[in-house]
Amino acid sequence: YNRFANEREQPFWDLVALVQPVDRPTLVDLGCGDGRLTVALHDRLGAARTLGIDSSTAMLEGAAAHATEAVTFERGDIGSWFAPSTYDILFANASLQWVPDHDEVFRRLVGSLRPGGQLAVQMPSNADQATHRVAAELAAELFDDPPPDPVAHNVLAPEAYASLLDALGVAEQHVRLQVYAHHLGSSADVVEWVKGTTLTRFKDRLGASEWERFVERYRERLLSVIGSRSPHFFPFKRILVWGRLAA
């Protein structure tokens, strides 16, 4: 996953740029991962205290190295997390695509904000790209009950998030679909990219040798669709959502 850290971090910083200045806000980072960007977010926004939430034990073990008196981390399910009227800023970067029922999830997230609080969310929106189509095709061939693509099943259209924020009483909002232009070393690097994201849902269902065979089949089929080039242009669609409650 971290092999493409620079490319993955650009949407994070674009999302940070949408957040309006607040004097020493309370901040929660949902899906904080290894905590490195949580600390960067805390510093950039000048937060008084920041809580990072993640469900992965391995990620939280890494995050522990970044913990301070002002930045703490807890294990939790971001799909059911709710802290009524607690935070000034709620941040979720590339995490909510893993949880279903966004109508209900966003209701809880907005409800966790104080008056004047801000919500900032970023998610991939690339289920129609070859990377995901090929994965879905292979899954249908290999599994009687293939694990679903979280982006295809969970992420809504950009306009749906705009309507949802309005229905939840958000006073100001900014919702956009952005295409990130990534230049990878070769077409084969696309496979390495998705091994750390959408293909992870297959790894737990397959043994080590079957996983390797799956990746090779995926690589062969994907390259037959996208071609084999060096370098490779990899357009990646993401939805950026920002909203602020009335003070």
PDB file of C-alpha atoms in Angstrom:
ATOM      1  CA  TYR A   1       0.000   0.000   0.000  1.00  0.00           C
ATOM      2  CA  ASN A   2       2.724   2.472   0.962  1.00  0.00           C
ATOM      3  CA  ARG A   3       4.640   1.823  -2.258  1.00  0.00           C
ATOM      4  CA  PHE A   4       2.491   4.545  -3.846  1.00  0.00           C
ATOM      5  CA  ALA A   5       2.372   6.796  -0.795  1.00  0.00           C
ATOM      6  CA  ASN A   6       2.943  10.025  -2.720  1.00  0.00           C
ATOM      7  CA  GLU A   7       0.085   9.331  -5.131  1.00  0.00           C
ATOM      8  CA  ARG A   8      -2.257   8.239  -2.342  1.00  0.00           C
ATOM      9  CA  GLU A   9      -1.473  11.283  -0.202  1.00  0.00           C
ATOM     10  CA  GLN A  10      -2.420  13.956  -2.748  1.00  0.00           C
ATOM     11  CA  PRO A  11      -6.197  13.479  -2.211  1.00  0.00           C
ATOM     12  CA  PHE A  12      -5.562  13.632   1.545  1.00  0.00           C
ATOM     13  CA  TRP A  13      -3.999  17.070   1.261  1.00  0.00           C
ATOM     14  CA  ASP A  14      -6.665  18.250  -1.173  1.00  0.00           C
ATOM     15  CA  LEU A  15      -9.260  17.235   1.407  1.00  0.00           C
ATOM     16  CA  VAL A  16      -7.357  19.049   4.164  1.00  0.00           C
ATOM     17  CA  ALA A  17      -7.419  22.184   2.005  1.00  0.00           C
ATOM     18  CA  LEU A  18     -11.233  22.158   2.081  1.00  0.00           C
ATOM     19  CA  VAL A  19     -11.347  22.426   5.881  1.00  0.00           C
ATOM     20  CA  GLN A  20     -11.935  25.961   7.108  1.00  0.00           C
ATOM     21  CA  PRO A  21      -9.658  27.335   9.862  1.00  0.00           C
ATOM     22  CA  VAL A  22     -10.803  26.731  13.428  1.00  0.00           C
ATOM     23  CA  ASP A  23      -9.032  27.818  16.606  1.00  0.00           C
ATOM     24  CA  ARG A  24      -7.682  24.675  18.309  1.00  0.00           C
ATOM     25  CA  PRO A  25     -10.407  22.287  17.139  1.00  0.00           C
ATOM     26  CA  THR A  26     -11.224  18.855  18.483  1.00  0.00           C
ATOM     27  CA  LEU A  27     -10.598  16.396  15.677  1.00  0.00           C
ATOM     28  CA  VAL A  28     -11.385  12.753  14.901  1.00  0.00           C
ATOM     29  CA  ASP A  29      -9.764  10.798  12.069  1.00  0.00           C
ATOM     30  CA  LEU A  30     -11.890   7.796  11.055  1.00  0.00           C
ATOM     31  CA  GLY A  31      -9.788   5.077   9.451  1.00  0.00           C
ATOM     32  CA  CYS A  32      -6.527   6.522  10.723  1.00  0.00           C
ATOM     33  CA  GLY A  33      -4.343   3.627   9.535  1.00  0.00           C
ATOM     34  CA  ASP A  34      -0.797   3.776  10.850  1.00  0.00           C
ATOM     35  CA  GLY A  35      -1.338   7.256  12.296  1.00  0.00           C
ATOM     36  CA  ARG A  36       1.326   9.051  10.299  1.00  0.00           C
ATOM     37  CA  LEU A  37      -1.134  11.245   8.407  1.00  0.00           C
ATOM     38  CA  THR A  38      -3.276  11.686  11.516  1.00  0.00           C
ATOM     39  CA  VAL A  39      -0.366  13.465  13.187  1.00  0.00           C
ATOM     40  CA  ALA A  40       0.201  15.562  10.059  1.00  0.00           C
ATOM     41  CA  LEU A  41      -3.498  16.472  10.067  1.00  0.00           C
ATOM     42  CA  HIS A  42      -3.382  17.373  13.764  1.00  0.00           C
ATOM     43  CA  ASP A  43      -0.416  19.680  13.185  1.00  0.00           C
ATOM     44  CA  ARG A  44      -1.776  21.292  10.007  1.00  0.00           C
ATOM     45  CA  LEU A  45      -5.159  22.098  11.578  1.00  0.00           C
ATOM     46  CA  GLY A  46      -3.673  23.165  14.915  1.00  0.00           C
ATOM     47  CA  ALA A  47      -5.948  20.804  16.793  1.00  0.00           C
ATOM     48  CA  ALA A  48      -6.218  20.851  20.569  1.00  0.00           C
ATOM     49  CA  ARG A  49      -6.722  17.082  20.608  1.00  0.00           C
ATOM     50  CA  THR A  50      -7.110  14.412  17.985  1.00  0.00           C
ATOM     51  CA  LEU A  51      -8.492  10.894  18.153  1.00  0.00           C
ATOM     52  CA  GLY A  52      -7.673   8.311  15.480  1.00  0.00           C
ATOM     53  CA  ILE A  53     -10.052   5.362  15.016  1.00  0.00           C
ATOM     54  CA  ASP A  54      -9.215   2.167  13.125  1.00  0.00           C
ATOM     55  CA  SER A  55     -10.353  -1.466  13.209  1.00  0.00           C
ATOM     56  CA  SER A  56      -6.978  -2.967  12.271  1.00  0.00           C
ATOM     57  CA  THR A  57      -4.813  -4.201  15.125  1.00  0.00           C
ATOM     58  CA  ALA A  58      -1.727  -4.071  12.907  1.00  0.00           C
ATOM     59  CA  MET A  59      -2.416  -0.463  11.904  1.00  0.00           C
ATOM     60  CA  LEU A  60      -3.007   0.590  15.500  1.00  0.00           C
ATOM     61  CA  GLU A  61       0.245  -1.032  16.569  1.00  0.00           C
ATOM     62  CA  GLY A  62       1.992   1.204  14.055  1.00  0.00           C
ATOM     63  CA  ALA A  63      -0.038   4.216  15.141  1.00  0.00           C
ATOM     64  CA  ALA A  64       1.065   3.754  18.757  1.00  0.00           C
ATOM     65  CA  ALA A  65       4.484   5.102  17.777  1.00  0.00           C
ATOM     66  CA  HIS A  66       2.839   8.419  16.844  1.00  0.00           C
ATOM     67  CA  ALA A  67       0.687   8.772  19.961  1.00  0.00           C
ATOM     68  CA  THR A  68       1.155  11.811  22.190  1.00  0.00           C
ATOM     69  CA  GLU A  69      -0.818  13.430  24.972  1.00  0.00           C
ATOM     70  CA  ALA A  70      -2.787  15.340  22.318  1.00  0.00           C
ATOM     71  CA  VAL A  71      -3.018  12.595  19.658  1.00  0.00           C
ATOM     72  CA  THR A  72      -4.502   9.265  20.733  1.00  0.00           C
ATOM     73  CA  PHE A  73      -5.678   6.157  18.917  1.00  0.00           C
ATOM     74  CA  GLU A  74      -8.454   3.670  19.582  1.00  0.00           C
ATOM     75  CA  ARG A  75      -9.796   0.514  18.012  1.00  0.00           C
ATOM     76  CA  GLY A  76     -13.275   0.977  16.629  1.00  0.00           C
ATOM     77  CA  ASP A  77     -15.716   0.246  13.813  1.00  0.00           C
ATOM     78  CA  ILE A  78     -16.047   3.391  11.717  1.00  0.00           C
ATOM     79  CA  GLY A  79     -19.245   2.036  10.195  1.00  0.00           C
ATOM     80  CA  SER A  80     -21.083   2.196  13.508  1.00  0.00           C
ATOM     81  CA  TRP A  81     -19.055   4.903  15.282  1.00  0.00           C
ATOM     82  CA  PHE A  82     -21.087   7.717  16.856  1.00  0.00           C
ATOM     83  CA  ALA A  83     -20.103  10.435  19.320  1.00  0.00           C
ATOM     84  CA  PRO A  84     -23.032  12.868  19.587  1.00  0.00           C
ATOM     85  CA  SER A  85     -22.134  16.575  19.314  1.00  0.00           C
ATOM     86  CA  THR A  86     -18.488  15.973  20.249  1.00  0.00           C
ATOM     87  CA  TYR A  87     -16.131  17.139  17.488  1.00  0.00           C
ATOM     88  CA  ASP A  88     -15.314  20.319  15.605  1.00  0.00           C
ATOM     89  CA  ILE A  89     -13.845  18.425  12.642  1.00  0.00           C
ATOM     90  CA  LEU A  90     -14.544  14.897  11.478  1.00  0.00           C
ATOM     91  CA  PHE A  91     -12.092  13.584   8.876  1.00  0.00           C
ATOM     92  CA  ALA A  92     -12.322  10.316   6.919  1.00  0.00           C
ATOM     93  CA  ASN A  93      -9.747   9.837   4.169  1.00  0.00           C
ATOM     94  CA  ALA A  94     -10.095   6.757   1.921  1.00  0.00           C
ATOM     95  CA  SER A  95     -11.873   4.747   4.604  1.00  0.00           C
ATOM     96  CA  LEU A  96     -15.647   4.990   4.312  1.00  0.00           C
ATOM     97  CA  GLN A  97     -15.729   3.024   1.060  1.00  0.00           C
ATOM     98  CA  TRP A  98     -15.231  -0.083   3.223  1.00  0.00           C
ATOM     99  CA  VAL A  99     -18.495   0.370   5.119  1.00  0.00           C
ATOM    100  CA  PRO A 100     -22.080   0.045   3.824  1.00  0.00           C
ATOM    101  CA  ASP A 101     -25.254   2.109   4.306  1.00  0.00           C
ATOM    102  CA  HIS A 102     -23.823   5.571   3.802  1.00  0.00           C
ATOM    103  CA  ASP A 103     -27.188   7.243   4.394  1.00  0.00           C
ATOM    104  CA  GLU A 104     -27.102   5.992   7.983  1.00  0.00           C
ATOM    105  CA  VAL A 105     -23.339   6.395   8.403  1.00  0.00           C
ATOM    106  CA  PHE A 106     -23.414  10.049   7.343  1.00  0.00           C
ATOM    107  CA  ARG A 107     -26.356  10.687   9.671  1.00  0.00           C
ATOM    108  CA  ARG A 108     -24.190   9.522  12.577  1.00  0.00           C
ATOM    109  CA  LEU A 109     -21.154  11.437  11.363  1.00  0.00           C
ATOM    110  CA  VAL A 110     -23.024  14.719  11.030  1.00  0.00           C
ATOM    111  CA  GLY A 111     -24.632  14.042  14.404  1.00  0.00           C
ATOM    112  CA  SER A 112     -21.161  13.732  15.946  1.00  0.00           C
ATOM    113  CA  LEU A 113     -20.347  17.344  15.078  1.00  0.00           C
ATOM    114  CA  ARG A 114     -20.760  20.354  17.331  1.00  0.00           C
ATOM    115  CA  PRO A 115     -22.581  23.429  15.991  1.00  0.00           C
ATOM    116  CA  GLY A 116     -20.352  24.896  13.277  1.00  0.00           C
ATOM    117  CA  GLY A 117     -18.546  21.570  12.959  1.00  0.00           C
ATOM    118  CA  GLN A 118     -17.053  20.342   9.692  1.00  0.00           C
ATOM    119  CA  LEU A 119     -17.144  16.992   7.917  1.00  0.00           C
ATOM    120  CA  ALA A 120     -14.405  16.085   5.411  1.00  0.00           C
ATOM    121  CA  VAL A 121     -14.551  12.763   3.545  1.00  0.00           C
ATOM    122  CA  GLN A 122     -12.649  11.349   0.586  1.00  0.00           C
ATOM    123  CA  MET A 123     -13.438   8.053  -1.174  1.00  0.00           C
ATOM    124  CA  PRO A 124     -12.488   6.307  -4.424  1.00  0.00           C
ATOM    125  CA  SER A 125     -15.146   6.253  -7.121  1.00  0.00           C
ATOM    126  CA  ASN A 126     -13.583   3.924  -9.662  1.00  0.00           C
ATOM    127  CA  ALA A 127     -15.768   0.808  -9.695  1.00  0.00           C
ATOM    128  CA  ASP A 128     -16.295   1.247 -13.444  1.00  0.00           C
ATOM    129  CA  GLN A 129     -12.563   1.172 -14.220  1.00  0.00           C
ATOM    130  CA  ALA A 130     -10.821  -1.860 -15.731  1.00  0.00           C
ATOM    131  CA  THR A 131      -9.042  -2.618 -12.450  1.00  0.00           C
ATOM    132  CA  HIS A 132     -12.367  -3.295 -10.738  1.00  0.00           C
ATOM    133  CA  ARG A 133     -14.215  -4.807 -13.700  1.00  0.00           C
ATOM    134  CA  VAL A 134     -11.537  -7.464 -14.182  1.00  0.00           C
ATOM    135  CA  ALA A 135     -11.501  -8.262 -10.470  1.00  0.00           C
ATOM    136  CA  ALA A 136     -15.277  -8.714 -10.509  1.00  0.00           C
ATOM    137  CA  GLU A 137     -15.073 -10.996 -13.563  1.00  0.00           C
ATOM    138  CA  LEU A 138     -12.468 -13.241 -11.969  1.00  0.00           C
ATOM    139  CA  ALA A 139     -14.352 -13.319  -8.687  1.00  0.00           C
ATOM    140  CA  ALA A 140     -17.498 -14.510 -10.448  1.00  0.00           C
ATOM    141  CA  GLU A 141     -15.504 -17.323 -12.063  1.00  0.00           C
ATOM    142  CA  LEU A 142     -13.753 -18.444  -8.873  1.00  0.00           C
ATOM    143  CA  PHE A 143     -16.335 -18.073  -6.115  1.00  0.00           C
ATOM    144  CA  ASP A 144     -19.914 -19.200  -5.688  1.00  0.00           C
ATOM    145  CA  ASP A 145     -20.349 -16.195  -3.386  1.00  0.00           C
ATOM    146  CA  PRO A 146     -17.652 -13.716  -4.461  1.00  0.00           C
ATOM    147  CA  PRO A 147     -16.705 -11.017  -1.954  1.00  0.00           C
ATOM    148  CA  PRO A 148     -18.335  -7.792  -3.150  1.00  0.00           C
ATOM    149  CA  ASP A 149     -16.432  -4.786  -4.404  1.00  0.00           C
ATOM    150  CA  PRO A 150     -16.824  -2.260  -1.567  1.00  0.00           C
ATOM    151  CA  VAL A 151     -16.571   0.726  -3.907  1.00  0.00           C
ATOM    152  CA  ALA A 152     -19.297  -0.602  -6.207  1.00  0.00           C
ATOM    153  CA  HIS A 153     -21.576  -1.590  -3.331  1.00  0.00           C
ATOM    154  CA  ASN A 154     -21.012   1.215  -0.841  1.00  0.00           C
ATOM    155  CA  VAL A 155     -19.968   4.451  -2.549  1.00  0.00           C
ATOM    156  CA  LEU A 156     -22.772   6.671  -3.840  1.00  0.00           C
ATOM    157  CA  ALA A 157     -22.748   9.095  -6.751  1.00  0.00           C
ATOM    158  CA  PRO A 158     -21.345  12.558  -5.941  1.00  0.00           C
ATOM    159  CA  GLU A 159     -24.755  14.190  -6.300  1.00  0.00           C
ATOM    160  CA  ALA A 160     -26.190  11.706  -3.798  1.00  0.00           C
ATOM    161  CA  TYR A 161     -23.757  12.965  -1.150  1.00  0.00           C
ATOM    162  CA  ALA A 162     -24.722  16.557  -1.932  1.00  0.00           C
ATOM    163  CA  SER A 163     -28.400  15.680  -1.478  1.00  0.00           C
ATOM    164  CA  LEU A 164     -27.636  13.710   1.678  1.00  0.00           C
ATOM    165  CA  LEU A 165     -25.733  16.583   3.293  1.00  0.00           C
ATOM    166  CA  ASP A 166     -28.559  18.962   2.480  1.00  0.00           C
ATOM    167  CA  ALA A 167     -31.147  16.597   3.961  1.00  0.00           C
ATOM    168  CA  LEU A 168     -29.048  16.341   7.123  1.00  0.00           C
ATOM    169  CA  GLY A 169     -29.128  20.099   7.594  1.00  0.00           C
ATOM    170  CA  VAL A 170     -25.572  20.899   6.551  1.00  0.00           C
ATOM    171  CA  ALA A 171     -25.459  24.656   5.969  1.00  0.00           C
ATOM    172  CA  GLU A 172     -22.472  24.812   3.574  1.00  0.00           C
ATOM    173  CA  GLN A 173     -21.041  22.098   1.368  1.00  0.00           C
ATOM    174  CA  HIS A 174     -18.524  21.294  -1.336  1.00  0.00           C
ATOM    175  CA  VAL A 175     -18.805  17.983  -3.190  1.00  0.00           C
ATOM    176  CA  ARG A 176     -16.710  17.152  -6.222  1.00  0.00           C
ATOM    177  CA  LEU A 177     -15.563  14.256  -8.365  1.00  0.00           C
ATOM    178  CA  GLN A 178     -11.874  14.608  -9.175  1.00  0.00           C
ATOM    179  CA  VAL A 179      -9.732  12.568 -11.547  1.00  0.00           C
ATOM    180  CA  TYR A 180      -6.166  12.163 -10.270  1.00  0.00           C
ATOM    181  CA  ALA A 181      -3.558  11.735 -12.991  1.00  0.00           C
ATOM    182  CA  HIS A 182      -1.081   9.155 -11.738  1.00  0.00           C
ATOM    183  CA  HIS A 183       1.982   8.264 -13.810  1.00  0.00           C
ATOM    184  CA  LEU A 184       3.220   4.808 -12.829  1.00  0.00           C
ATOM    185  CA  GLY A 185       6.433   3.179 -13.974  1.00  0.00           C
ATOM    186  CA  SER A 186       4.618   0.552 -16.022  1.00  0.00           C
ATOM    187  CA  SER A 187       1.200  -0.998 -16.567  1.00  0.00           C
ATOM    188  CA  ALA A 188       2.242  -3.843 -14.287  1.00  0.00           C
ATOM    189  CA  ASP A 189       2.441  -1.330 -11.422  1.00  0.00           C
ATOM    190  CA  VAL A 190      -1.348  -1.022 -11.579  1.00  0.00           C
ATOM    191  CA  VAL A 191      -1.516  -4.593 -10.274  1.00  0.00           C
ATOM    192  CA  GLU A 192       0.760  -3.688  -7.383  1.00  0.00           C
ATOM    193  CA  TRP A 193      -1.482  -0.715  -6.634  1.00  0.00           C
ATOM    194  CA  VAL A 194      -4.701  -2.750  -6.391  1.00  0.00           C
ATOM    195  CA  LYS A 195      -3.028  -5.556  -4.424  1.00  0.00           C
ATOM    196  CA  GLY A 196      -3.044  -3.115  -1.533  1.00  0.00           C
ATOM    197  CA  THR A 197      -6.653  -2.008  -2.039  1.00  0.00           C
ATOM    198  CA  THR A 198      -9.490  -3.701  -3.921  1.00  0.00           C
ATOM    199  CA  LEU A 199      -7.809  -7.125  -4.234  1.00  0.00           C
ATOM    200  CA  THR A 200      -7.317  -7.434  -0.475  1.00  0.00           C
ATOM    201  CA  ARG A 201     -10.860  -8.773  -0.176  1.00  0.00           C
ATOM    202  CA  PHE A 202      -9.780 -11.940  -1.985  1.00  0.00           C
ATOM    203  CA  LYS A 203      -6.601 -12.613  -0.039  1.00  0.00           C
ATOM    204  CA  ASP A 204      -8.403 -13.785   3.099  1.00  0.00           C
ATOM    205  CA  ARG A 205     -10.494 -16.205   1.046  1.00  0.00           C
ATOM    206  CA  LEU A 206      -7.522 -17.837  -0.658  1.00  0.00           C
ATOM    207  CA  GLY A 207      -4.495 -19.709   0.625  1.00  0.00           C
ATOM    208  CA  ALA A 208      -1.033 -18.365  -0.128  1.00  0.00           C
ATOM    209  CA  SER A 209      -0.502 -20.404  -3.302  1.00  0.00           C
ATOM    210  CA  GLU A 210      -4.050 -19.778  -4.556  1.00  0.00           C
ATOM    211  CA  TRP A 211      -3.617 -16.068  -3.882  1.00  0.00           C
ATOM    212  CA  GLU A 212      -0.472 -15.955  -6.003  1.00  0.00           C
ATOM    213  CA  ARG A 213      -2.232 -17.797  -8.832  1.00  0.00           C
ATOM    214  CA  PHE A 214      -5.159 -15.403  -8.569  1.00  0.00           C
ATOM    215  CA  VAL A 215      -2.866 -12.375  -8.815  1.00  0.00           C
ATOM    216  CA  GLU A 216      -1.140 -13.836 -11.881  1.00  0.00           C
ATOM    217  CA  ARG A 217      -4.486 -14.489 -13.594  1.00  0.00           C
ATOM    218  CA  TYR A 218      -5.589 -10.997 -12.692  1.00  0.00           C
ATOM    219  CA  ARG A 219      -2.344  -9.509 -14.020  1.00  0.00           C
ATOM    220  CA  GLU A 220      -2.636 -11.348 -17.331  1.00  0.00           C
ATOM    221  CA  ARG A 221      -6.261 -10.380 -17.870  1.00  0.00           C
ATOM    222  CA  LEU A 222      -5.869  -6.772 -16.761  1.00  0.00           C
ATOM    223  CA  LEU A 223      -2.866  -6.159 -19.007  1.00  0.00           C
ATOM    224  CA  SER A 224      -4.779  -7.641 -21.922  1.00  0.00           C
ATOM    225  CA  VAL A 225      -7.368  -4.894 -21.332  1.00  0.00           C
ATOM    226  CA  ILE A 226      -5.218  -1.867 -20.484  1.00  0.00           C
ATOM    227  CA  GLY A 227      -2.157  -2.822 -22.518  1.00  0.00           C
ATOM    228  CA  SER A 228       1.461  -2.940 -21.445  1.00  0.00           C
ATOM    229  CA  ARG A 229       3.238   0.405 -21.406  1.00  0.00           C
ATOM    230  CA  SER A 230       6.124   2.085 -19.627  1.00  0.00           C
ATOM    231  CA  PRO A 231       5.303   4.538 -18.177  1.00  0.00           C
ATOM    232  CA  HIS A 232       1.587   4.013 -17.623  1.00  0.00           C
ATOM    233  CA  PHE A 233      -1.034   6.732 -17.161  1.00  0.00           C
ATOM    234  CA  PHE A 234      -3.453   5.685 -14.412  1.00  0.00           C
ATOM    235  CA  PRO A 235      -6.483   7.984 -14.014  1.00  0.00           C
ATOM    236  CA  PHE A 236      -8.113   7.539 -10.620  1.00  0.00           C
ATOM    237  CA  LYS A 237     -11.518   9.013  -9.727  1.00  0.00           C
ATOM    238  CA  ARG A 238     -12.220  10.165  -6.180  1.00  0.00           C
ATOM    239  CA  ILE A 239     -15.091  11.938  -4.452  1.00  0.00           C
ATOM    240  CA  LEU A 240     -14.225  14.749  -2.051  1.00  0.00           C
ATOM    241  CA  VAL A 241     -16.982  15.772   0.362  1.00  0.00           C
ATOM    242  CA  TRP A 242     -16.891  18.748   2.740  1.00  0.00           C
ATOM    243  CA  GLY A 243     -19.717  20.219   4.769  1.00  0.00           C
ATOM    244  CA  ARG A 244     -20.162  22.607   7.694  1.00  0.00           C
ATOM    245  CA  LEU A 245     -23.036  22.890  10.130  1.00  0.00           C
ATOM    246  CA  ALA A 246     -24.504  26.236  11.069  1.00  0.00           C
ATOM    247  CA  ALA A 247     -22.875  27.723  14.147  1.00  0.00           C
TER     248      ALA A 247
END
